Amino acid sequence: MAESKPQPKVKKKAVPMPKQPPEVRRHNFNEVALGYTEEQALEEASRCLQCPKPQCVSGCPVEIDIPAFIKLLREGKYEEAIRKIKEKNSLPAICGRVCPQEEQCQKMCVLGKVGDPVSIGRLERFLADWERARGFTIPEKAPPTGKRVAVIGAGPAGLTVAADLAKLGHEVVIFEALHLPGGVLVYGIPEFRLPKSIVQAEVDYIRKLGVELKLGYLIGRTYTIPELLKERGFDAVFIGTGAGLPQFLGVPGENLGGIYSANEFLIRVNLMKAYAFPEYDTPIRIGRRVAVIGGGNVAMDAARSALRLGAEQVYIVYRRSREEMPARKEEIENAEEEGVIFKLLTNPTRFIGDEKGWVKQMECICMELGPPDESGRRRPVPIKGSEFLMDVDTVIIAIGRTPNPIIQRTTEGLAVTKWGTIVADENGRTSLEGVYAGGDIVTGEATVISAMGAGKRAARAIHEYLMSKK
Amino acid sequence: MYEILRVEELAPKIKLFEVYAPEIAEKARPGQFIIVIINEKGERVPLTIAGYDAKKGSITFVFNEVGKTTRQLGLLKKGESIWNITGPLGNPSEIRNFGKVLCVAGGVMIAPMLLQVKALQEAGNTVVTVMGARIKELLFFKDEMRALSHRLYVATDDGSEGFKGLDFLKEVLAEEKFDRCVAMGPVPMLQRVCELTKPYKIPTVVTLMPIMVDGMGMCGVCRVSVGGQMKFGCVDGPEFDGHLVDFDQLIKRQRMYLPEERLSALLWELGGCGCGGE
């Protein structure tokens, strides 16, 4: 019998992420996941098999050379490791926290077949946090090209485009409609999942690259896109205005007091810091019994914020079953650990108010799953006569967002789909010369990393366009 | 930062600010609004634009010192600055020659109405204006309004000047034909005007300033029911067909944060301006 080749010992279990305990964290807005220590990061990095044909890279929307950065990390070359990531991704501290790695790089990891995949996102976060703690070094920039680019929206797509084009020597101005930069990273994702100081640090880095940020400029109103190109001396424009307009259910009673769109609720809490009212001026009213309608990440964020604001009972009300929930598994588990109650296969049919116009009850109907619909998920079908009442005093509707229409309405010749998204090719080219777009405004509501990927590709295309233009 | 060029006290607790904001001044049109944030911890407050001067690079707005933010704003002096102003927001008013237009303004909204009356008059309309306030001390811009209007009526809630309330309009409307009515002011006033113009089928445009947070179509708190449809005050408005607006619901929605607004103002009163000085 031939001697079998000694197999390298595979560590099947990932190093767990240290977290604040659920009973503690449900009362504070501090970050839930605490991040790996150096020791933990080295141990987790040692699990990587350094595959000759790495599958993980193909799962990454921005194609980070994952085995290479993990190898450098393992060798203690943290500076080089973070450089390796930053070749492809300007915002690793953010992606390390909010990317759905389990659906992307980690899904492809071969270790996943025998145990846990390598925790690539946690390693990315470790390196990004290490770099931030010791201060960013600003990479060398190409000599000035004399070309000017206007970037609309300081969210993940816009910040990525701006950073890449600034490094290539172009003059970049970001116009942000809100009074703080970051887009969904500051108004949408809560502090406990993505501390605002991290977004601030990333924005500062982009400022240090020479990018100018103009806050409180709503393009379409303050300036239009044709004005930016013709009168304000910009050679190209990138539109990264995201998914803005909230969707409502369209059932009776939706305009009662105490019923928020998830956008309103999260903007009040995150951007306006209503949890610190009255130190901060923007108020929020949170009741004892809160129902969040929807099953995505935004719904989880809203539910977990409601708990932290002092609600006694927080429900996630979702019309399909747990398997169809679009939220990240990790976030569903976090919410559950913190005490969020899931009412699945349930859909609101109307809201009932008190004499002051405040919501006091919600009528729901039970659902069952029928055959798959066009999204491939099984279609929820109401069960006749199964209506019941739930006592609630706050309702947060988190069923999705549609594109903000202001730019589309004020830019003649810009091709738009029937859903209101902007038509753009894979490199972000729109129907207008010199005008590019990427992120949720093109794809509809998606992820931070896919917006950044779109930003990367658009930056390359804009660079080519600018350099080919006389 | 936006520098304050001029401060004028138009009436007790009603102030006019002229602010240097060249990019907004260039773009502003009657009917639009701005969002003002006084400092890093401030709320986003929507205020209707009352004037603009592209040459000078300035905009003007008028506010009532009622809540914490507007009272803090009222303490600012010429030469000081406002942290952030975003605008112009909302859709501009439709200004063209309608014929004979009845303009009804109340409270601080008298200021943006002056801008509106001027634009309507320049477009060739015959403008009959009604301006009102709670008490006569709160009336301002009377001479300016008279100069631009074909005829001016003054009304107060207590009858201390001019007519008492808006009931006199019943007679005016019975005798005269109007092609359009434009109303700006407190919601109960808008509601009353719409009740009065409805029997005569006069197209009545009301400016709504519901509670807003971002003011550019993101949060949906400014939703109003118009003809049974959900509309957003910030991006679909601020002007709507007054005969279709569900005013009762709007009034309730405007009161949603009354307890918090009172608390905020009270704490501010007790603790001074919060800047640590004075």
XYZ file of C-alpha atoms in Angstrom:
748
model
C 0.000 0.000 0.000
C 1.465 3.334 -1.044
C 2.039 5.759 1.747
C -0.565 8.505 1.673
C 0.721 12.033 1.322
C 0.603 13.865 4.655
C -2.352 16.238 4.523
C -1.877 19.720 5.952
C -4.085 20.033 8.987
C -7.035 22.224 8.095
C -8.502 24.290 10.891
C -12.195 23.883 10.227
C -13.463 26.517 12.609
C -12.994 30.243 12.028
C -11.754 32.407 14.868
C -14.982 33.899 16.212
C -15.490 37.642 16.043
C -15.410 39.221 19.485
C -18.702 41.030 20.046
C -20.441 43.050 22.710
C -22.786 40.638 24.556
C -26.418 40.973 23.328
C -27.826 42.066 26.704
C -25.293 44.897 26.838
C -25.301 46.025 23.239
C -29.067 46.274 22.913
C -28.831 49.322 25.162
C -26.055 51.190 23.385
C -25.120 52.463 19.942
C -21.470 51.372 20.147
C -20.132 49.019 17.528
C -21.339 45.455 18.029
C -18.412 43.624 16.444
C -15.199 44.578 18.201
C -12.704 43.372 15.604
C -9.904 40.814 15.766
C -6.864 41.340 17.921
C -3.507 40.928 16.164
C -3.243 37.410 17.554
C -6.708 36.458 16.342
C -6.034 37.954 12.914
C -2.803 35.991 12.555
C -4.518 32.795 13.622
C -7.396 33.302 11.190
C -4.994 34.241 8.389
C -3.098 31.008 8.991
C -6.194 29.062 7.917
C -5.903 30.317 4.337
C -4.740 27.544 2.007
C -3.155 29.985 -0.460
C -4.824 28.184 -3.336
C -2.910 28.387 -6.609
C -6.208 29.097 -8.354
C -8.022 31.175 -5.738
C -11.800 31.135 -6.051
C -12.326 33.898 -3.507
C -11.035 36.606 -5.875
C -13.721 35.764 -8.424
C -16.341 36.359 -5.737
C -15.081 39.872 -4.993
C -16.862 42.638 -6.913
C -13.644 44.708 -6.946
C -11.269 41.753 -7.436
C -9.021 42.270 -4.444
C -6.014 39.891 -4.548
C -7.187 38.150 -1.411
C -4.554 35.376 -1.055
C -1.794 37.954 -1.568
C -3.003 40.278 1.195
C -3.572 37.375 3.560
C -0.043 36.102 2.883
C 1.405 39.539 3.653
C -0.701 39.742 6.800
C 0.595 36.326 7.886
C 4.149 37.543 7.442
C 3.395 40.543 9.641
C 3.756 42.928 6.693
C 0.624 44.878 7.545
C 1.578 47.993 5.624
C 2.110 46.017 2.443
C -1.018 43.987 3.081
C -3.263 47.050 3.332
C -1.569 48.526 0.224
C -2.474 45.323 -1.596
C -6.143 45.770 -0.625
C -6.099 49.454 -1.459
C -4.907 48.744 -4.985
C -8.499 47.724 -5.594
C -10.544 49.129 -2.731
C -10.239 52.651 -1.323
C -12.617 52.026 1.585
C -11.559 48.744 3.279
C -12.581 49.746 6.815
C -16.113 50.148 5.520
C -16.190 47.055 3.299
C -14.651 44.917 6.014
C -17.711 45.773 8.070
C -20.671 45.955 5.743
C -19.871 43.742 2.731
C -21.960 40.567 2.539
C -18.793 38.429 2.354
C -20.769 35.258 2.931
C -22.391 35.885 -0.447
C -19.193 36.950 -2.189
C -15.544 36.055 -1.543
C -16.200 33.757 1.413
C -18.889 31.870 -0.475
C -16.240 30.810 -2.983
C -13.581 29.882 -0.396
C -12.744 26.141 -0.728
C -12.468 25.814 3.047
C -16.203 26.404 3.115
C -16.665 22.862 1.817
C -15.150 21.278 4.909
C -15.809 23.897 7.544
C -15.959 27.677 7.893
C -14.531 29.718 5.036
C -11.646 32.057 5.866
C -13.070 35.211 7.475
C -11.768 37.455 4.716
C -13.893 40.440 5.711
C -12.666 40.368 9.300
C -9.058 40.270 8.115
C -9.705 43.191 5.781
C -11.208 45.097 8.683
C -8.244 44.239 10.927
C -5.793 45.706 8.435
C -7.895 48.791 7.745
C -8.277 49.479 11.470
C -4.547 48.927 11.976
C -3.818 51.467 9.256
C -6.273 54.027 10.596
C -4.834 53.750 14.098
C -1.374 54.634 12.892
C -2.436 57.266 10.340
C -2.907 57.067 6.601
C -0.079 57.512 4.178
C -1.168 59.361 1.082
C -0.212 57.553 -2.103
C 1.646 59.369 -4.817
C -0.581 61.124 -7.284
C -0.072 61.368 -11.011
C 0.857 64.864 -12.260
C -2.140 67.181 -12.792
C -3.959 66.585 -16.053
C -5.857 69.878 -16.002
C -9.145 67.970 -16.332
C -12.028 68.601 -13.954
C -14.626 66.064 -12.879
C -17.815 66.705 -10.928
C -18.967 63.799 -8.777
C -22.571 63.952 -7.599
C -23.139 62.233 -4.285
C -20.567 61.445 -1.587
C -21.687 57.865 -1.030
C -19.748 54.659 -1.716
C -19.815 55.039 -5.523
C -18.976 58.747 -5.547
C -16.174 58.479 -2.990
C -14.593 55.633 -4.967
C -14.735 57.505 -8.274
C -13.336 60.620 -6.623
C -10.408 58.803 -4.995
C -9.439 56.964 -8.172
C -9.637 60.003 -10.425
C -7.759 62.204 -7.965
C -4.923 59.649 -7.872
C -4.796 59.815 -11.665
C -4.174 63.557 -11.481
C -7.638 64.917 -12.242
C -9.236 67.735 -10.292
C -12.312 66.344 -8.556
C -15.187 68.177 -6.864
C -17.848 66.161 -5.031
C -21.276 67.755 -4.696
C -23.182 66.257 -1.781
C -26.802 67.225 -1.162
C -26.759 66.497 2.569
C -24.724 68.456 5.101
C -22.375 65.537 5.815
C -20.468 63.297 3.384
C -20.878 59.517 3.250
C -24.305 58.968 1.733
C -25.908 55.761 2.960
C -22.830 55.136 5.116
C -23.845 58.053 7.337
C -27.595 58.400 6.918
C -28.504 54.740 6.551
C -26.157 52.298 8.253
C -26.280 52.714 12.035
C -23.377 53.580 14.265
C -23.401 50.132 15.895
C -22.657 48.497 12.562
C -20.435 51.172 11.038
C -19.092 53.877 13.371
C -19.326 57.310 11.790
C -15.755 58.110 12.849
C -14.624 55.448 10.371
C -16.568 57.011 7.529
C -15.137 60.371 8.579
C -11.582 58.978 8.455
C -12.143 57.564 4.969
C -13.590 60.875 3.798
C -10.608 62.721 5.289
C -8.306 60.404 3.329
C -10.147 61.303 0.133
C -9.882 64.997 0.999
C -6.138 64.539 1.481
C -5.979 63.200 -2.056
C -7.004 66.717 -3.064
C -10.688 66.098 -3.644
C -12.902 69.099 -2.881
C -16.189 68.408 -1.092
C -19.117 70.772 -1.476
C -21.864 70.006 1.036
C -25.491 71.080 0.760
C -25.500 71.161 -3.057
C -28.483 69.437 -4.579
C -27.565 68.907 -8.215
C -30.637 69.361 -10.349
C -31.530 72.377 -8.210
C -28.389 74.344 -7.262
C -26.792 73.409 -10.591
C -27.986 71.116 -13.333
C -25.716 68.642 -15.095
C -25.675 70.608 -18.376
C -24.626 73.685 -16.368
C -21.786 71.802 -14.707
C -20.466 70.771 -18.127
C -21.130 73.950 -20.081
C -20.847 76.780 -17.570
C -18.904 75.492 -14.597
C -15.928 74.110 -16.476
C -16.240 70.411 -15.756
C -15.063 67.945 -18.391
C -17.044 64.998 -17.059
C -19.737 64.212 -14.505
C -20.342 61.092 -12.443
C -23.824 60.543 -10.960
C -23.841 58.463 -7.782
C -27.002 59.684 -6.140
C -28.164 56.343 -4.762
C -31.574 54.988 -3.957
C -33.381 57.753 -2.178
C -37.161 57.826 -2.291
C -38.868 55.593 0.284
C -41.570 53.153 -0.760
C -44.761 52.782 1.231
C -47.211 49.902 1.446
C -50.189 51.756 0.019
C -52.574 50.501 2.690
C -55.099 52.614 4.655
C -53.815 54.579 7.627
C -50.237 54.882 6.455
C -50.130 58.635 7.138
C -50.893 58.240 10.835
C -48.406 59.593 13.345
C -45.821 57.071 14.509
C -45.440 55.522 11.065
C -42.007 56.129 9.602
C -40.316 55.136 6.419
C -37.081 53.348 7.307
C -35.282 56.226 5.616
C -36.886 58.796 7.887
C -36.280 56.722 10.989
C -32.641 56.012 10.128
C -31.915 59.562 8.921
C -33.229 60.936 12.204
C -31.200 58.456 14.233
C -27.965 58.246 12.225
C -27.481 61.484 10.337
C -29.281 63.802 12.744
C -28.321 61.859 15.889
C -31.844 61.946 17.290
C -30.807 59.345 19.882
C -28.959 62.210 21.554
C -32.018 64.530 21.570
C -32.248 67.170 23.048
C -28.484 67.710 22.864
C -29.008 67.352 19.132
C -32.071 69.220 17.913
C -33.786 66.554 15.809
C -36.314 64.521 17.799
C -37.541 60.979 17.370
C -40.530 59.350 19.003
C -40.164 55.721 19.859
C -43.023 53.766 21.329
C -43.186 50.671 23.489
C -44.208 48.295 20.732
C -42.485 48.745 17.413
C -43.210 46.870 14.192
C -40.670 47.002 11.386
C -42.115 45.933 8.038
C -39.633 44.195 5.728
C -36.887 41.584 5.801
C -33.791 43.277 4.415
C -30.701 44.762 6.037
C -32.434 48.110 6.377
C -35.244 46.434 8.335
C -32.691 44.800 10.666
C -30.911 48.146 11.131
C -34.191 49.850 11.975
C -35.310 47.112 14.378
C -32.011 47.049 16.231
C -31.963 50.866 16.421
C -35.485 50.823 17.860
C -34.337 48.457 20.620
C -31.445 50.727 21.438
C -33.786 53.712 21.627
C -35.664 51.955 24.405
C -38.560 50.119 22.749
C -39.869 47.256 24.873
C -40.875 44.978 22.055
C -39.628 45.124 18.512
C -41.115 42.970 15.761
C -39.891 42.252 12.287
C -43.004 41.696 10.193
C -42.150 39.968 6.922
C -44.484 38.544 4.321
C -42.325 35.586 3.299
C -40.472 33.039 5.409
C -37.049 33.270 6.966
C -35.323 31.591 4.013
C -36.408 34.359 1.650
C -35.236 37.211 3.876
C -32.810 39.364 1.911
C -30.911 40.508 5.015
C -27.455 39.137 5.802
C -27.628 36.009 7.948
C -25.264 37.599 10.458
C -27.546 40.610 10.861
C -30.640 38.430 11.289
C -28.803 36.490 14.006
C -27.614 39.682 15.664
C -31.151 41.029 15.704
C -32.515 37.794 17.111
C -29.855 37.627 19.848
C -30.742 41.155 20.847
C -34.377 40.210 21.286
C -36.077 41.250 18.052
C -39.179 39.084 17.536
C -39.795 37.741 14.027
C -43.350 37.583 12.746
C -42.942 35.807 9.451
C -45.486 35.125 6.708
C -47.374 38.169 7.923
C -48.350 41.294 6.013
C -50.003 44.523 7.233
C -53.345 45.345 5.623
C -54.226 48.578 7.427
C -53.279 50.824 10.320
C -55.685 52.052 12.969
C -55.149 55.333 14.761
C -56.232 56.937 18.022
C -58.180 60.208 18.256
C -54.950 62.233 17.986
C -54.022 60.584 14.716
C -51.353 58.325 16.201
C -51.104 54.661 15.195
C -52.376 52.247 17.867
C -53.027 49.021 15.997
C -52.006 47.259 12.865
C -54.206 44.773 11.079
C -52.226 41.957 9.494
C -53.045 38.985 7.343
C -51.255 35.626 7.422
C -49.512 34.503 4.275
C -48.462 31.191 2.784
C -45.885 30.524 0.107
C -47.071 29.771 -3.377
C -45.048 28.987 -6.507
C -41.907 31.059 -7.262
C -42.331 34.548 -8.736
C -40.075 36.378 -11.197
C -37.466 36.956 -8.460
C -37.199 33.184 -8.021
C -38.506 33.389 -4.476
C -41.767 31.727 -3.579
C -44.613 34.169 -3.863
C -46.437 34.990 -0.640
C -50.201 34.502 -0.901
C -52.671 35.862 1.690
C -54.704 33.297 3.599
C -58.330 34.368 3.406
C -59.938 35.302 6.690
C -56.684 35.118 8.672
C -56.638 38.802 9.603
C -55.629 39.686 13.135
C -54.786 42.841 15.073
C -51.456 43.759 16.627
C -51.063 46.564 19.171
C -48.289 48.874 18.016
C -47.376 52.495 18.624
C -44.521 52.794 16.162
C -44.283 51.327 12.672
C -41.224 51.490 10.449
C -41.729 50.640 6.799
C -38.596 49.119 5.304
C -39.758 47.670 2.012
C -37.278 49.368 -0.274
C -36.361 52.623 -1.913
C -36.638 53.943 -5.437
C -34.273 56.384 -7.165
C -34.521 60.052 -6.327
C -36.047 61.686 -9.424
C -34.518 65.180 -9.282
C -31.549 64.637 -11.632
C -33.572 62.608 -14.099
C -36.218 65.357 -14.208
C -33.689 68.142 -14.750
C -31.269 66.537 -17.240
C -32.552 66.590 -20.768
C -31.512 63.649 -22.910
C -30.501 61.417 -20.011
C -31.973 57.971 -20.673
C -33.915 56.547 -17.746
C -35.570 53.131 -17.261
C -39.227 52.709 -16.403
C -38.157 52.194 -12.777
C -36.529 55.620 -12.751
C -32.965 54.305 -12.669
C -30.406 55.823 -15.037
C -29.416 53.759 -18.069
C -25.661 53.101 -18.048
C -23.392 50.432 -19.509
C -21.012 48.328 -17.404
C -18.487 51.173 -17.443
C -21.034 53.706 -16.309
C -21.520 55.445 -19.667
C -24.949 57.073 -19.917
C -26.778 58.357 -22.962
C -25.012 61.729 -22.627
C -21.397 62.329 -23.571
C -19.154 62.890 -20.595
C -21.878 61.839 -18.154
C -21.355 58.627 -16.190
C -23.407 56.956 -13.483
C -23.031 54.053 -11.080
C -24.302 52.474 -7.890
C -27.919 52.240 -6.783
C -29.008 55.007 -9.155
C -28.249 52.555 -11.989
C -28.896 49.143 -10.442
C -31.641 49.951 -7.962
C -31.052 49.177 -4.312
C -27.937 46.984 -3.948
C -24.805 46.800 -1.801
C -22.054 49.211 -0.794
C -19.425 47.075 -2.506
C -21.304 46.788 -5.790
C -21.606 50.586 -5.839
C -17.864 50.815 -5.238
C -17.213 48.309 -8.009
C -19.299 50.442 -10.362
C -17.347 53.489 -9.204
C -14.039 51.752 -9.992
C -15.114 50.852 -13.511
C -16.570 54.303 -14.143
C -13.365 55.964 -12.936
C -11.369 53.948 -15.478
C -13.809 54.864 -18.247
C -13.838 58.548 -17.266
C -10.040 58.583 -17.238
C -9.902 57.095 -20.729
C -12.520 59.548 -21.930
C -10.701 62.552 -20.481
C -7.320 61.518 -21.837
C -8.694 60.877 -25.317
C -10.414 64.258 -25.369
C -8.413 67.124 -26.802
C -20.765 79.012 6.173
C -23.259 81.613 5.017
C -22.738 85.187 6.168
C -25.662 87.267 7.375
C -25.666 90.599 5.516
C -28.737 92.187 7.062
C -31.095 91.589 9.962
C -34.414 93.338 10.237
C -37.016 92.940 12.943
C -40.261 93.159 11.001
C -42.551 92.649 13.982
C -42.163 91.259 17.490
C -40.392 87.895 17.137
C -40.465 88.064 13.353
C -37.085 88.555 11.732
C -35.824 88.969 8.219
C -32.349 87.747 7.305
C -30.482 88.594 4.164
C -27.714 86.042 3.679
C -24.817 85.797 1.250
C -25.490 82.670 -0.823
C -24.633 83.500 -4.448
C -25.266 80.033 -5.881
C -28.738 79.868 -4.354
C -29.501 83.485 -5.282
C -28.739 82.750 -8.898
C -31.170 79.855 -9.036
C -33.992 80.774 -6.656
C -37.496 81.331 -8.008
C -40.723 82.295 -6.229
C -42.242 79.396 -4.335
C -39.000 77.589 -3.547
C -37.508 76.988 -0.121
C -34.193 76.403 1.586
C -33.045 74.132 4.404
C -31.185 75.940 7.146
C -28.934 74.238 9.709
C -27.551 76.541 12.369
C -24.770 74.316 13.712
C -23.433 70.744 13.802
C -26.103 69.680 16.268
C -28.891 71.594 14.601
C -32.001 70.299 12.907
C -32.750 70.858 9.245
C -35.349 73.619 9.068
C -37.221 74.386 5.845
C -37.925 78.084 5.224
C -39.603 79.643 2.213
C -37.433 81.999 0.184
C -38.717 85.577 0.486
C -36.329 87.243 -1.929
C -33.157 86.871 -3.963
C -30.705 89.153 -5.641
C -28.397 87.389 -8.071
C -26.227 90.490 -8.566
C -25.624 90.921 -4.874
C -25.474 87.156 -4.372
C -27.984 87.240 -1.558
C -31.211 85.585 -0.520
C -33.694 86.707 2.125
C -35.985 84.728 4.356
C -38.278 85.566 7.238
C -38.922 83.447 10.303
C -40.905 83.446 13.492
C -38.883 82.990 16.677
C -40.994 80.223 18.182
C -38.938 77.053 18.628
C -35.412 76.463 19.820
C -33.803 76.685 16.390
C -35.609 79.800 15.210
C -34.904 81.515 18.522
C -31.225 80.615 18.252
C -31.293 81.875 14.692
C -32.841 85.107 15.930
C -29.842 85.698 18.176
C -27.447 85.810 15.238
C -26.294 89.226 14.165
C -25.169 90.853 10.988
C -21.693 89.600 10.080
C -22.219 86.243 11.801
C -22.745 83.065 9.833
C -25.154 80.173 9.413
C -23.520 76.731 9.283
C -25.283 75.335 6.230
C -27.985 76.358 3.777
C -29.171 74.033 1.012
C -31.298 75.205 -1.851
C -33.195 76.244 -3.724
C -35.481 73.271 -3.069
C -38.960 72.365 -4.242
C -40.671 73.271 -7.479
C -40.964 76.963 -8.413
C -44.446 78.492 -8.538
C -46.281 78.627 -11.783
C -46.119 82.283 -12.765
C -47.958 83.447 -15.880
C -50.838 85.693 -16.798
C -53.874 84.025 -15.242
C -56.000 87.169 -15.280
C -57.264 88.137 -11.862
C -55.522 86.510 -8.930
C -56.500 86.525 -5.273
C -53.451 86.222 -3.017
C -54.017 85.373 0.641
C -51.085 85.426 3.055
C -50.860 84.984 6.794
C -48.137 85.341 9.418
C -44.510 85.048 8.343
C -45.634 83.827 4.931
C -46.545 87.439 4.114
C -42.863 87.785 3.220
C -42.651 85.147 0.463
C -46.112 86.257 -0.696
C -44.690 89.673 -1.474
C -42.279 87.989 -3.867
C -45.153 86.037 -5.381
C -47.376 89.108 -5.768
C -44.552 90.962 -7.467
C -43.959 88.113 -9.924
C -47.686 87.745 -10.658
C -48.078 91.463 -11.148
C -45.101 91.581 -13.513
C -46.634 88.721 -15.489
C -49.616 90.964 -16.163
C -52.102 89.765 -13.570
C -54.495 91.914 -11.619
C -53.615 90.983 -8.068
C -55.976 91.410 -5.149
C -54.147 90.699 -1.918
C -55.309 89.741 1.536
C -52.773 89.819 4.330
C -53.497 88.771 7.834
C -52.025 88.098 11.228
C -53.151 87.142 14.702
C -52.962 90.727 15.984
C -52.163 94.029 14.285
C -48.659 94.216 15.812
C -47.654 91.184 13.760
C -48.473 92.732 10.402
C -45.568 93.854 8.214
C -44.838 94.775 4.574
C -48.200 96.537 4.354
C -46.958 99.440 2.226
C -44.898 97.193 -0.024
C -47.868 94.911 -0.545
C -50.221 97.786 -1.239
C -47.862 99.210 -3.836
C -47.818 95.946 -5.793
C -51.478 95.006 -5.417
C -54.468 96.224 -7.320
C -56.262 96.208 -3.985
C -55.187 95.205 -0.491
C -57.306 93.827 2.327
C -55.971 93.522 5.845
C -57.380 91.105 8.391
C -56.541 90.075 11.934
C -57.824 87.226 14.077
C -58.902 89.615 16.830
C -60.096 92.412 14.558
C -57.519 94.842 15.964
C -56.824 95.975 12.413
C -58.847 95.546 9.246
C -61.378 92.754 9.043
C -61.879 90.237 11.813
C -61.011 86.876 10.313
C -61.498 85.864 6.703
C -65.300 85.782 6.591
C -65.361 89.082 4.708
C -64.009 87.160 1.723
C -67.434 85.565 1.284
C -68.754 88.877 0.040
C -65.698 89.652 -2.053
C -65.922 86.280 -3.756
C -69.651 86.639 -4.315
C -69.151 89.918 -6.109
C -65.922 89.430 -8.012
C -64.677 86.739 -10.338
C -61.138 85.418 -9.775
C -59.174 83.166 -12.111
C -56.835 81.851 -9.489
C -56.173 81.972 -5.767
C -52.749 81.621 -4.177
C -52.581 81.049 -0.431
C -49.579 80.949 1.889
C -49.782 80.795 5.649
C -50.749 78.631 8.609
C -52.598 75.417 7.687
C -55.933 76.397 9.320
C -55.880 79.590 7.258
C -55.171 77.637 4.074
C -58.020 75.308 4.902
C -60.393 78.229 5.450
C -59.380 79.884 2.167
C -60.019 76.639 0.301
C -63.461 76.308 1.871
C -64.253 79.825 0.704
C -62.998 79.455 -2.873
C -64.378 75.970 -3.480
C -68.009 76.969 -4.148
C -66.743 79.325 -6.860
C -64.444 76.671 -8.337
C -61.484 79.055 -8.235
C -58.283 77.036 -8.780
C -56.557 77.463 -5.418
C -52.877 76.801 -4.934
C -51.637 76.368 -1.371
C -48.027 76.310 -0.209
C -47.510 73.491 2.266
C -44.598 73.308 4.664
C -45.135 69.976 6.412
C -42.486 68.607 8.782
C -39.367 67.828 6.767
C -36.024 66.265 7.573
C -33.850 66.115 4.456
C -36.203 68.201 2.276
C -35.135 66.544 -0.961
C -37.162 63.400 -1.289
C -35.471 60.930 1.004
C -37.413 60.564 4.219
C -41.084 60.863 3.325
C -42.113 62.572 6.584
C -43.559 65.442 4.545
C -46.112 63.169 2.908
C -49.488 64.744 2.322
C -52.659 63.227 1.037
C -53.695 65.108 -2.117
C -56.781 63.833 -3.869
C -56.300 60.535 -2.041
C -52.748 60.124 -3.351
C -49.582 60.235 -1.297
C -47.435 63.215 -2.271
C -44.153 64.458 -0.846
C -44.156 68.145 0.127
C -40.474 68.554 -0.720
C -40.216 67.066 -4.215
C -43.821 67.088 -5.447
C -44.580 70.448 -3.842
C -44.435 72.705 -1.968
C -47.503 73.948 -3.885
C -50.586 71.782 -4.243
C -54.185 72.044 -5.390
C -55.769 73.204 -2.144
C -59.153 71.722 -2.955
C -57.627 68.236 -2.943
C -55.484 68.470 0.201
C -56.488 66.508 3.306
C -55.955 69.389 5.743
C -57.190 67.583 8.847
C -54.550 64.928 8.389
C -51.900 67.552 7.642
C -52.700 69.428 10.863
C -52.330 66.219 12.859
C -49.054 65.390 11.149
C -47.692 68.861 11.862
C -48.341 68.349 15.560
C -46.499 65.015 15.729
C -43.453 66.405 17.479
C -45.090 69.161 19.512
C -44.075 67.690 22.899
C -40.457 67.313 21.776
C -40.417 70.799 20.280
C -41.702 72.234 23.567
C -39.200 70.262 25.608
C -36.349 71.346 23.397
C -37.341 75.009 23.657
C -37.848 74.785 27.409
C -34.485 73.163 28.068
C -32.836 75.750 25.901
C -34.527 78.536 27.867
C -33.321 77.052 31.122
C -29.808 76.368 29.932
C -29.146 79.442 27.822
C -28.033 79.138 24.256
C -25.972 76.020 24.841
C -22.802 77.610 23.537
C -21.270 77.775 27.014
C -20.771 81.513 26.778
C -22.860 84.487 27.956
